[in-house]
mmCIF file with all atom_site columns, C-alpha atoms in Angstrom:
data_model
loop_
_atom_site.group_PDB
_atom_site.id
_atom_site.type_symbol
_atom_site.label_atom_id
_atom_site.label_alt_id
_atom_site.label_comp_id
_atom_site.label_asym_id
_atom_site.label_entity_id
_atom_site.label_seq_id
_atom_site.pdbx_PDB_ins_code
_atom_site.Cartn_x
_atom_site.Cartn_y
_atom_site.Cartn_z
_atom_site.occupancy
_atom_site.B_iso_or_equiv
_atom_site.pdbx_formal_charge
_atom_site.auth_seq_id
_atom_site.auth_comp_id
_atom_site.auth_asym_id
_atom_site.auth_atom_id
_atom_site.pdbx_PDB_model_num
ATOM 1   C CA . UNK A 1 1   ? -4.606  8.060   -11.406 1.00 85.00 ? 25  UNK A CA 1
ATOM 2   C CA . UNK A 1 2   ? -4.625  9.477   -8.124  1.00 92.00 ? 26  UNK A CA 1
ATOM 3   C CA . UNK A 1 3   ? -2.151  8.463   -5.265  1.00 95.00 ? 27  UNK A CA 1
ATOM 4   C CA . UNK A 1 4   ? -2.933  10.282  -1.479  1.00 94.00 ? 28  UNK A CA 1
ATOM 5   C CA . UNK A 1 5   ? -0.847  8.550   1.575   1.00 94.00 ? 29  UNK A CA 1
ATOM 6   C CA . UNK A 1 6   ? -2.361  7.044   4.193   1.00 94.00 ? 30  UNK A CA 1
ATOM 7   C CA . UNK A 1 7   ? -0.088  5.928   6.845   1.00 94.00 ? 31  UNK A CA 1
ATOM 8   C CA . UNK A 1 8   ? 3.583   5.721   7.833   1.00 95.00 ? 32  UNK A CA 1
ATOM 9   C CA . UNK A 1 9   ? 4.979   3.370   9.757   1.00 93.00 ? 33  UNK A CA 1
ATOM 10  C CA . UNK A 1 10  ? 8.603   3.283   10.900  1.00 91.00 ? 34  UNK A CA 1
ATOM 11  C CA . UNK A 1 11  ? 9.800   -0.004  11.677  1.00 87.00 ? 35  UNK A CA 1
ATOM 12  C CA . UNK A 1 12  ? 13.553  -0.566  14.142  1.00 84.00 ? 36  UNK A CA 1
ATOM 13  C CA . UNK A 1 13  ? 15.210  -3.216  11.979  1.00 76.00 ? 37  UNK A CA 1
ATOM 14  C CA . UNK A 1 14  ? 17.850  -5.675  13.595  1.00 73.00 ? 38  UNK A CA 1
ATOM 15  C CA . UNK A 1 15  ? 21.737  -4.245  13.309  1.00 64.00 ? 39  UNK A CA 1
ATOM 16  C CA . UNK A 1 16  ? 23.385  -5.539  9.833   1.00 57.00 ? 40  UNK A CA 1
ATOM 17  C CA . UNK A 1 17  ? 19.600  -5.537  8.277   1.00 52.00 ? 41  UNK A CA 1
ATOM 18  C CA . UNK A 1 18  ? 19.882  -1.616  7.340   1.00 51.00 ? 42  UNK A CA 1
ATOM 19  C CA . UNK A 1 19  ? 22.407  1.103   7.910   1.00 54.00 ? 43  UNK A CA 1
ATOM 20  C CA . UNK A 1 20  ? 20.597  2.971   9.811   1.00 59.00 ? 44  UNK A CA 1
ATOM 21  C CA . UNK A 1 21  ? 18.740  0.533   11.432  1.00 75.00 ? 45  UNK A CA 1
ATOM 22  C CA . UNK A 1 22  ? 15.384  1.856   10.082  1.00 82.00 ? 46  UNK A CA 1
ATOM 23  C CA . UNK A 1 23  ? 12.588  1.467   7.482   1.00 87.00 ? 47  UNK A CA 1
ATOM 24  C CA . UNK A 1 24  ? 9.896   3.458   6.416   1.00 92.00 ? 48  UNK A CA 1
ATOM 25  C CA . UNK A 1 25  ? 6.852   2.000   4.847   1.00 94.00 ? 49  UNK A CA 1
ATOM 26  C CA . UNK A 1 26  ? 4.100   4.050   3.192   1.00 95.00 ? 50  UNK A CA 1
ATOM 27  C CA . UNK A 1 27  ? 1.206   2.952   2.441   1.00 97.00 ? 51  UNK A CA 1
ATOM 28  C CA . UNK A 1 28  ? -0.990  5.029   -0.347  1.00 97.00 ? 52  UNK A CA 1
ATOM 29  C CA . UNK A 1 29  ? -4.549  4.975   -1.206  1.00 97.00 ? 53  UNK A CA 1
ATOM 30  C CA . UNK A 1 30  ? -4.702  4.729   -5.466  1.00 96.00 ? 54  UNK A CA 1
ATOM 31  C CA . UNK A 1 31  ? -7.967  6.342   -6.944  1.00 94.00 ? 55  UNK A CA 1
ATOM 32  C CA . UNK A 1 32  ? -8.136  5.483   -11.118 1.00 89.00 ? 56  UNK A CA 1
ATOM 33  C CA . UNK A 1 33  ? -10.721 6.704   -13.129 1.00 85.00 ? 57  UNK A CA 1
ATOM 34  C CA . UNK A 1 34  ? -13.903 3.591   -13.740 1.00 73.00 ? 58  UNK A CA 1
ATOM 35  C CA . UNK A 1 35  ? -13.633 1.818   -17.254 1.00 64.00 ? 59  UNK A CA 1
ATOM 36  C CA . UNK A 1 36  ? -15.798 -1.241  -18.384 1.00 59.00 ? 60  UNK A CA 1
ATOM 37  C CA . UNK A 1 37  ? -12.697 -3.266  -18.457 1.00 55.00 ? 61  UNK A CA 1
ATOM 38  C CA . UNK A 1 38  ? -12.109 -3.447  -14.242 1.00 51.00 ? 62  UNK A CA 1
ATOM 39  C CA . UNK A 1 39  ? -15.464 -5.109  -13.654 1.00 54.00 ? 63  UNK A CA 1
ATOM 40  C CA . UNK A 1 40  ? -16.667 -2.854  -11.142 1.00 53.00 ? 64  UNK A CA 1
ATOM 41  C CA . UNK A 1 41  ? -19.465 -0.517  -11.072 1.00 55.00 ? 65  UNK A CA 1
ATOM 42  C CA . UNK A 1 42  ? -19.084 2.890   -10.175 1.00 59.00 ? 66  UNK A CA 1
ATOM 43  C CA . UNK A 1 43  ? -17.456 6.358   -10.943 1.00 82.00 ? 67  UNK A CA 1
ATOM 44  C CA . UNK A 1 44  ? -14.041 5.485   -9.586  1.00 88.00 ? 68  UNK A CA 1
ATOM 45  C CA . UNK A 1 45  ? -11.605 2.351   -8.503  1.00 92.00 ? 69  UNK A CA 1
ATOM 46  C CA . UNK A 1 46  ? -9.129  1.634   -5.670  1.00 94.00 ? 70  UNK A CA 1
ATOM 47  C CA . UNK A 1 47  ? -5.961  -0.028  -4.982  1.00 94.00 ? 71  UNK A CA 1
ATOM 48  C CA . UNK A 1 48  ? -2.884  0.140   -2.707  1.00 96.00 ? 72  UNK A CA 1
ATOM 49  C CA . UNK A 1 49  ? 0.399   0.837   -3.016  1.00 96.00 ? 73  UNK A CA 1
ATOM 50  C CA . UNK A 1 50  ? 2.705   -0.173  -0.110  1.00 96.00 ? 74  UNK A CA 1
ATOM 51  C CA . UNK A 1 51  ? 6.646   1.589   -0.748  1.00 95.00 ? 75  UNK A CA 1
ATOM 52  C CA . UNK A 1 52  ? 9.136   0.714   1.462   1.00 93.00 ? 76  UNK A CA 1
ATOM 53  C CA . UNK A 1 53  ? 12.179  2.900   2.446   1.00 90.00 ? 77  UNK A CA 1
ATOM 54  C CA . UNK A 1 54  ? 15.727  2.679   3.686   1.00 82.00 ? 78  UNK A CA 1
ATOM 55  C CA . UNK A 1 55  ? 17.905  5.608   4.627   1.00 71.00 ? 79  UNK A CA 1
ATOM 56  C CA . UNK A 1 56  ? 15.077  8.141   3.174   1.00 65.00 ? 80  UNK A CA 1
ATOM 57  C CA . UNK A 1 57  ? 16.475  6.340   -0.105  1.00 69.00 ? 81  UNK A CA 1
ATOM 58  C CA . UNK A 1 58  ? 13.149  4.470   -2.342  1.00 72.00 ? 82  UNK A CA 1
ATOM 59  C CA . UNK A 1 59  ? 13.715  0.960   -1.533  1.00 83.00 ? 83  UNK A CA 1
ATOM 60  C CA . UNK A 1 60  ? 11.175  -1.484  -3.376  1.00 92.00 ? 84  UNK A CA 1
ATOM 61  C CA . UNK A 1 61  ? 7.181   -0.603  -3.955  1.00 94.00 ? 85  UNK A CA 1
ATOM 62  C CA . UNK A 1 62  ? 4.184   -2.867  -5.194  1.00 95.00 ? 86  UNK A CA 1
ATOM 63  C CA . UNK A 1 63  ? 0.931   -1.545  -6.095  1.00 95.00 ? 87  UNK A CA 1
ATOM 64  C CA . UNK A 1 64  ? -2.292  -3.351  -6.503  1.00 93.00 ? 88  UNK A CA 1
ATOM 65  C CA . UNK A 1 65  ? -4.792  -1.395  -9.063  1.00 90.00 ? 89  UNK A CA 1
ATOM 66  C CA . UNK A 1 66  ? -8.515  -1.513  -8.668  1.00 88.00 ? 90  UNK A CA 1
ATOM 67  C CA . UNK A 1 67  ? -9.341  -3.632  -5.768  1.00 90.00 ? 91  UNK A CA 1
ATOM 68  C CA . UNK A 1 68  ? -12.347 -2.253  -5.021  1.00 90.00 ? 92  UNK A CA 1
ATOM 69  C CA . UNK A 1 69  ? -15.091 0.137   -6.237  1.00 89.00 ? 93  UNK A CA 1
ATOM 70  C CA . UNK A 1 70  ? -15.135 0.942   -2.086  1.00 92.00 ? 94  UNK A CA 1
ATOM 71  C CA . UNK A 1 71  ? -12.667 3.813   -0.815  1.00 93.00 ? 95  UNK A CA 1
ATOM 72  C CA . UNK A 1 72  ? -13.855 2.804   2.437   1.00 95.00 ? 96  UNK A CA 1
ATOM 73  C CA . UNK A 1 73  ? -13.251 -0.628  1.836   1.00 94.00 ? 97  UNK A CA 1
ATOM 74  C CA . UNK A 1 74  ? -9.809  -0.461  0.678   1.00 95.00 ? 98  UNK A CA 1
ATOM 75  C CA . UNK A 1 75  ? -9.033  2.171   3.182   1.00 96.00 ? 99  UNK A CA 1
ATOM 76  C CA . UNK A 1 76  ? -10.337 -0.415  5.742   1.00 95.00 ? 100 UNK A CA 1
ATOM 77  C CA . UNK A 1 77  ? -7.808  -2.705  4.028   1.00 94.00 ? 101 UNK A CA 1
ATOM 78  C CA . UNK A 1 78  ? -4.815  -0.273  4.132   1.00 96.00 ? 102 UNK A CA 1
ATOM 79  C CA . UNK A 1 79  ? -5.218  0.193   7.559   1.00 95.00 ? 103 UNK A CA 1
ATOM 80  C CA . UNK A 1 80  ? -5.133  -3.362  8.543   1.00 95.00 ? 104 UNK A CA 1
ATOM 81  C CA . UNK A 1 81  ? -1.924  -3.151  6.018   1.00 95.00 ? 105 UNK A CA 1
ATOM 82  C CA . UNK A 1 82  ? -0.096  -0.793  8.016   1.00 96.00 ? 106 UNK A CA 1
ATOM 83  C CA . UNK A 1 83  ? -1.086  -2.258  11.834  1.00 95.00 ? 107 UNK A CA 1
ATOM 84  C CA . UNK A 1 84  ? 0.494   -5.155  10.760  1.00 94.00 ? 108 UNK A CA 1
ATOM 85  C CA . UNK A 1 85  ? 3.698   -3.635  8.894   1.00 94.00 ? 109 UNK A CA 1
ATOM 86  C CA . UNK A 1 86  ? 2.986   -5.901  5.412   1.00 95.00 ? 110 UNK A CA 1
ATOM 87  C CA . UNK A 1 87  ? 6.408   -5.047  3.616   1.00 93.00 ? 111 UNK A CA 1
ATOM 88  C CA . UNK A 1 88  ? 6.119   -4.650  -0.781  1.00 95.00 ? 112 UNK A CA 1
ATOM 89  C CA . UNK A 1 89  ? 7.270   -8.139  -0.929  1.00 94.00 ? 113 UNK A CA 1
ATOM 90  C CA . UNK A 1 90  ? 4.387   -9.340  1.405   1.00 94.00 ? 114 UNK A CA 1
ATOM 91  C CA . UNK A 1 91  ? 1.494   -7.529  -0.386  1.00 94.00 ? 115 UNK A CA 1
ATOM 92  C CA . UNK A 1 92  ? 0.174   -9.646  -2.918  1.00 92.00 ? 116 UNK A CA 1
ATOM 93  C CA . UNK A 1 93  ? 0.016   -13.060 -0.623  1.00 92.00 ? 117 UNK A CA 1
ATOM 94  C CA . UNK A 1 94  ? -1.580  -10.995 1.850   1.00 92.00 ? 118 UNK A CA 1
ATOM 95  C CA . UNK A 1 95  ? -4.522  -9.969  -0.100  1.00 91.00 ? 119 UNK A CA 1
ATOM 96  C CA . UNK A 1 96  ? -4.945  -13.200 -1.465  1.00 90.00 ? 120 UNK A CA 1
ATOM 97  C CA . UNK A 1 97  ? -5.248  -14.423 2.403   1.00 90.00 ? 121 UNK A CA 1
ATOM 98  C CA . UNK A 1 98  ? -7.875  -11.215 2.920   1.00 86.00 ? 122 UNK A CA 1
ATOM 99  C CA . UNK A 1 99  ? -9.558  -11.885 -0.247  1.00 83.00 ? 123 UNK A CA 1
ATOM 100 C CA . UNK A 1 100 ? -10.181 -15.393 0.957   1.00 81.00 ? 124 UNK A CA 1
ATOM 101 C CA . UNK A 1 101 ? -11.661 -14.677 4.324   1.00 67.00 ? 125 UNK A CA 1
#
């Protein structure tokens, strides 16, 4: 497994919600080897992982293994991720929305 960053976003949170006021999320591009198990077709897979950060400190992550057998899909999906500032917790309800459309 593979893991290359795609985007950073810092976001000015609301005084009391962080100490320093900020958080970082990353949002990472996962490449995993193809195996007959994923049920996609293809040399490699994709997913996301989103990590969120306070205080340069690792906060919470989630990741999301093999979306997609599209890198350019899933990097089409990260970026709408990051545009829109989907937190760790947010991730997997998201998706489901995107996966419905």
């Amino acid at each position: 497994m593979s893991k290359y960053l795609q985007s950073k976003v810092e976001v000015e949170l609301k005084e009391g919600d962080s100490v320093n006021g900020k958080m970082q999320l990353e949002y990472y591009l996962i490449e995993s080897d193809y195996s007959q198990s994923y049920g996609c077709a293809g040399d490699k897979v994709y997913g996301i992982e989103i990590v969120k950060k306070d205080n340069e400190y690792y906060a919470e992550s989630e990741i999301i293994r093999n979306l997609s057998n599209s890198k350019e899909d899933t990097k089409g999906i990260l970026s709408l991720l990051a545009r829109n500032t989907v937190t760790p917790v947010g991730l997997p309800s998201v998706l489901d929305d995107l996966m419905a459309l």
